Amino acid sequence: MRRSLLVPAILTILTVSSPVFAQEATPTSVIRRGRIEDRVGERQQKRTEKQQQIVARMKQKLSAVISRLNNVLVRLKNHVAKIRSLAAQLSTNRGVNVSAIESALTEAERHIGLAETEIAAAKSKLSELDATDTPKDVAQTFRTGVQSVHSHFKDARTNLVAALKALRDAAKESRPTGRTEPTE
């Protein structure tokens, strides 16, 4: 008899108490929305932090590109100055016509000047990187500017090679053929 009362009593307790426990275990829709909004906010915050890190790395890499371009620019200017001084020596010492050399050097300097303006524009794009919402677009315009600088450098080097070739040819033409006697 005890067994017959015990089983219905346990079943009654379980059926009555289970909905109460179930209601306490499941959160209300307001709590669920709050949790979802918290997770979305955390994800958004992590996303913005990652984007800021990417932009910082991008700025670091792009500033390194600018410094390398400036180094190349300085070297090209030094080459122009050396070739110009050699041409001046050749002109004064041997009376050689250096107009071809000067025209090639002038063209090289023009391309170097254009490269300088492109580098300045790239620096301004680098400063725009912080203020923009779309860093990819700014980086793309930066890349096209760098490509333009590279093409100007290539043209300047081509003109420098032409000036060197003209300098060598002029030096070969003006070599003295006979021996000169030292004057006393």
mmCIF file of C-alpha atoms in Angstrom:
data_model
loop_
_atom_site.group_PDB
_atom_site.id
_atom_site.type_symbol
_atom_site.label_atom_id
_atom_site.label_comp_id
_atom_site.label_asym_id
_atom_site.label_seq_id
_atom_site.Cartn_x
_atom_site.Cartn_y
_atom_site.Cartn_z
ATOM 1 C CA MET A 1 0.000 0.000 0.000
ATOM 2 C CA ARG A 2 2.778 2.299 0.771
ATOM 3 C CA ARG A 3 4.203 1.668 -2.618
ATOM 4 C CA SER A 4 0.982 2.487 -4.331
ATOM 5 C CA LEU A 5 0.822 5.859 -2.556
ATOM 6 C CA LEU A 6 4.470 6.648 -2.987
ATOM 7 C CA VAL A 7 4.522 6.446 -6.781
ATOM 8 C CA PRO A 8 1.520 8.778 -7.367
ATOM 9 C CA ALA A 9 2.876 11.199 -4.761
ATOM 10 C CA ILE A 10 6.256 11.393 -6.478
ATOM 11 C CA LEU A 11 4.644 11.810 -9.882
ATOM 12 C CA THR A 12 2.418 14.577 -8.559
ATOM 13 C CA ILE A 13 5.359 16.412 -7.031
ATOM 14 C CA LEU A 14 7.365 16.120 -10.250
ATOM 15 C CA THR A 15 4.528 17.328 -12.473
ATOM 16 C CA VAL A 16 3.770 20.295 -10.241
ATOM 17 C CA SER A 17 7.352 21.323 -9.608
ATOM 18 C CA SER A 18 8.809 20.858 -13.118
ATOM 19 C CA PRO A 19 7.022 23.858 -14.709
ATOM 20 C CA VAL A 20 8.184 26.032 -11.828
ATOM 21 C CA PHE A 21 11.796 24.966 -12.291
ATOM 22 C CA ALA A 22 11.531 25.298 -16.050
ATOM 23 C CA GLN A 23 10.341 28.896 -15.777
ATOM 24 C CA GLU A 24 13.169 29.790 -13.478
ATOM 25 C CA ALA A 25 15.782 28.168 -15.723
ATOM 26 C CA THR A 26 14.757 29.853 -18.992
ATOM 27 C CA PRO A 27 15.460 33.566 -19.175
ATOM 28 C CA THR A 28 12.842 35.981 -20.314
ATOM 29 C CA SER A 29 12.992 37.490 -23.755
ATOM 30 C CA VAL A 30 14.216 40.801 -22.336
ATOM 31 C CA ILE A 31 17.167 39.091 -20.681
ATOM 32 C CA ARG A 32 17.941 37.174 -23.867
ATOM 33 C CA ARG A 33 17.888 40.375 -25.926
ATOM 34 C CA GLY A 34 20.170 42.019 -23.415
ATOM 35 C CA ARG A 35 22.661 39.166 -23.638
ATOM 36 C CA ILE A 36 22.538 39.222 -27.426
ATOM 37 C CA GLU A 37 23.113 42.981 -27.488
ATOM 38 C CA ASP A 38 26.051 42.566 -25.106
ATOM 39 C CA ARG A 39 27.612 39.944 -27.364
ATOM 40 C CA VAL A 40 27.030 42.081 -30.449
ATOM 41 C CA GLY A 41 28.621 45.056 -28.690
ATOM 42 C CA GLU A 42 31.640 42.992 -27.674
ATOM 43 C CA ARG A 43 32.068 41.711 -31.222
ATOM 44 C CA GLN A 44 31.785 45.229 -32.626
ATOM 45 C CA GLN A 45 34.379 46.478 -30.148
ATOM 46 C CA LYS A 46 36.778 43.657 -31.052
ATOM 47 C CA ARG A 47 36.210 44.374 -34.740
ATOM 48 C CA THR A 48 37.019 48.072 -34.351
ATOM 49 C CA GLU A 49 40.133 47.248 -32.314
ATOM 50 C CA LYS A 50 41.332 44.886 -35.055
ATOM 51 C CA GLN A 51 40.632 47.518 -37.701
ATOM 52 C CA GLN A 52 42.655 50.068 -35.734
ATOM 53 C CA GLN A 53 45.520 47.596 -35.436
ATOM 54 C CA ILE A 54 45.392 46.947 -39.174
ATOM 55 C CA VAL A 55 45.429 50.679 -39.910
ATOM 56 C CA ALA A 56 48.388 51.159 -37.547
ATOM 57 C CA ARG A 57 50.339 48.388 -39.298
ATOM 58 C CA MET A 58 49.368 49.826 -42.667
ATOM 59 C CA LYS A 59 50.645 53.270 -41.642
ATOM 60 C CA GLN A 60 53.897 51.770 -40.430
ATOM 61 C CA LYS A 61 54.459 49.912 -43.694
ATOM 62 C CA LEU A 62 53.497 52.882 -45.843
ATOM 63 C CA SER A 63 55.783 55.252 -43.937
ATOM 64 C CA ALA A 64 58.613 52.761 -44.492
ATOM 65 C CA VAL A 65 57.825 52.864 -48.221
ATOM 66 C CA ILE A 66 58.005 56.658 -48.164
ATOM 67 C CA SER A 67 61.362 56.631 -46.401
ATOM 68 C CA ARG A 68 62.753 54.160 -48.950
ATOM 69 C CA LEU A 69 61.487 56.340 -51.795
ATOM 70 C CA ASN A 70 63.164 59.359 -50.218
ATOM 71 C CA ASN A 71 66.441 57.423 -50.009
ATOM 72 C CA VAL A 72 66.236 56.550 -53.706
ATOM 73 C CA LEU A 73 65.452 60.185 -54.462
ATOM 74 C CA VAL A 74 68.562 61.364 -52.616
ATOM 75 C CA ARG A 75 70.730 58.835 -54.450
ATOM 76 C CA LEU A 76 69.350 59.924 -57.822
ATOM 77 C CA LYS A 77 70.064 63.571 -57.000
ATOM 78 C CA ASN A 78 73.616 62.647 -56.024
ATOM 79 C CA HIS A 79 74.089 60.812 -59.327
ATOM 80 C CA VAL A 80 72.855 63.854 -61.250
ATOM 81 C CA ALA A 81 75.262 66.110 -59.357
ATOM 82 C CA LYS A 82 78.227 63.781 -60.001
ATOM 83 C CA ILE A 83 77.479 63.470 -63.704
ATOM 84 C CA ARG A 84 76.996 67.231 -64.007
ATOM 85 C CA SER A 85 80.342 67.910 -62.300
ATOM 86 C CA LEU A 86 82.115 65.401 -64.554
ATOM 87 C CA ALA A 87 80.520 67.017 -67.602
ATOM 88 C CA ALA A 88 81.631 70.457 -66.416
ATOM 89 C CA GLN A 89 85.199 69.208 -65.958
ATOM 90 C CA LEU A 90 85.157 67.658 -69.391
ATOM 91 C CA SER A 91 83.818 70.854 -70.902
ATOM 92 C CA THR A 92 86.356 73.144 -69.265
ATOM 93 C CA ASN A 93 89.399 70.888 -69.594
ATOM 94 C CA ARG A 94 88.879 69.527 -73.086
ATOM 95 C CA GLY A 95 86.325 71.895 -74.610
ATOM 96 C CA VAL A 96 83.742 69.191 -75.273
ATOM 97 C CA ASN A 97 80.160 70.015 -76.210
ATOM 98 C CA VAL A 98 78.059 68.709 -73.301
ATOM 99 C CA SER A 99 74.618 69.784 -74.530
ATOM 100 C CA ALA A 100 73.414 66.177 -74.951
ATOM 101 C CA ILE A 101 74.545 65.383 -71.428
ATOM 102 C CA GLU A 102 72.857 68.487 -70.031
ATOM 103 C CA SER A 103 69.585 67.754 -71.829
ATOM 104 C CA ALA A 104 69.520 64.199 -70.443
ATOM 105 C CA LEU A 105 70.314 65.510 -66.955
ATOM 106 C CA THR A 106 67.596 68.155 -67.234
ATOM 107 C CA GLU A 107 65.083 65.493 -68.213
ATOM 108 C CA ALA A 108 66.230 63.306 -65.300
ATOM 109 C CA GLU A 109 65.830 66.251 -62.921
ATOM 110 C CA ARG A 110 62.333 66.865 -64.272
ATOM 111 C CA HIS A 111 61.362 63.271 -63.477
ATOM 112 C CA ILE A 112 62.979 63.550 -60.054
ATOM 113 C CA GLY A 113 60.898 66.672 -59.382
ATOM 114 C CA LEU A 114 57.733 64.873 -60.457
ATOM 115 C CA ALA A 115 58.653 61.991 -58.167
ATOM 116 C CA GLU A 116 59.121 64.463 -55.299
ATOM 117 C CA THR A 117 55.627 65.860 -55.784
ATOM 118 C CA GLU A 118 54.184 62.338 -55.917
ATOM 119 C CA ILE A 119 55.990 61.471 -52.674
ATOM 120 C CA ALA A 120 54.529 64.586 -51.033
ATOM 121 C CA ALA A 121 51.064 63.545 -52.218
ATOM 122 C CA ALA A 122 51.642 60.060 -50.801
ATOM 123 C CA LYS A 123 52.610 61.586 -47.450
ATOM 124 C CA SER A 124 49.352 63.529 -47.411
ATOM 125 C CA LYS A 125 47.444 60.310 -48.138
ATOM 126 C CA LEU A 126 49.240 58.744 -45.201
ATOM 127 C CA SER A 127 47.984 61.508 -42.915
ATOM 128 C CA GLU A 128 44.458 61.041 -44.306
ATOM 129 C CA LEU A 129 44.550 57.405 -43.217
ATOM 130 C CA ASP A 130 43.632 58.266 -39.620
ATOM 131 C CA ALA A 131 40.697 60.477 -40.484
ATOM 132 C CA THR A 132 38.981 58.224 -42.998
ATOM 133 C CA ASP A 133 36.384 55.526 -42.527
ATOM 134 C CA THR A 134 37.564 53.625 -45.592
ATOM 135 C CA PRO A 135 41.299 52.997 -45.214
ATOM 136 C CA LYS A 136 41.301 50.550 -48.130
ATOM 137 C CA ASP A 137 40.470 53.323 -50.599
ATOM 138 C CA VAL A 138 43.180 55.589 -49.201
ATOM 139 C CA ALA A 139 45.688 52.733 -49.320
ATOM 140 C CA GLN A 140 44.766 52.033 -52.948
ATOM 141 C CA THR A 141 45.331 55.666 -53.961
ATOM 142 C CA PHE A 142 48.611 55.521 -52.017
ATOM 143 C CA ARG A 143 49.649 52.453 -54.000
ATOM 144 C CA THR A 144 48.869 54.133 -57.319
ATOM 145 C CA GLY A 145 50.924 57.134 -56.194
ATOM 146 C CA VAL A 146 53.836 54.867 -55.315
ATOM 147 C CA GLN A 147 53.565 53.195 -58.720
ATOM 148 C CA SER A 148 53.721 56.631 -60.318
ATOM 149 C CA VAL A 149 56.839 57.446 -58.263
ATOM 150 C CA HIS A 150 58.432 54.199 -59.427
ATOM 151 C CA SER A 151 57.720 55.047 -63.066
ATOM 152 C CA HIS A 152 59.275 58.513 -62.594
ATOM 153 C CA PHE A 153 62.319 56.908 -60.982
ATOM 154 C CA LYS A 154 62.595 54.523 -63.913
ATOM 155 C CA ASP A 155 62.453 57.416 -66.381
ATOM 156 C CA ALA A 156 65.042 59.358 -64.359
ATOM 157 C CA ARG A 157 67.377 56.361 -64.316
ATOM 158 C CA THR A 158 66.932 55.914 -68.063
ATOM 159 C CA ASN A 159 67.925 59.549 -68.594
ATOM 160 C CA LEU A 160 70.879 59.158 -66.234
ATOM 161 C CA VAL A 161 72.087 56.166 -68.226
ATOM 162 C CA ALA A 162 71.733 58.197 -71.422
ATOM 163 C CA ALA A 163 73.716 61.045 -69.840
ATOM 164 C CA LEU A 164 76.449 58.633 -68.730
ATOM 165 C CA LYS A 165 76.637 57.137 -72.195
ATOM 166 C CA ALA A 166 76.893 60.598 -73.745
ATOM 167 C CA LEU A 167 79.559 61.518 -71.179
ATOM 168 C CA ARG A 168 81.623 58.434 -72.021
ATOM 169 C CA ASP A 169 81.272 59.056 -75.737
ATOM 170 C CA ALA A 170 82.313 62.684 -75.304
ATOM 171 C CA ALA A 171 85.288 61.655 -73.187
ATOM 172 C CA LYS A 172 86.388 59.129 -75.831
ATOM 173 C CA GLU A 173 86.130 61.698 -78.614
ATOM 174 C CA SER A 174 88.151 64.304 -76.796
ATOM 175 C CA ARG A 175 91.059 62.130 -75.693
ATOM 176 C CA PRO A 176 94.344 63.516 -76.807
ATOM 177 C CA THR A 177 95.950 61.319 -79.424
ATOM 178 C CA GLY A 178 99.527 62.547 -79.272
ATOM 179 C CA ARG A 179 101.946 63.092 -76.481
ATOM 180 C CA THR A 180 102.372 66.538 -75.148
ATOM 181 C CA GLU A 181 105.707 67.852 -74.012
ATOM 182 C CA PRO A 182 105.845 69.173 -70.491
ATOM 183 C CA THR A 183 106.453 72.873 -70.338
ATOM 184 C CA GLU A 184 109.316 74.219 -68.307
#
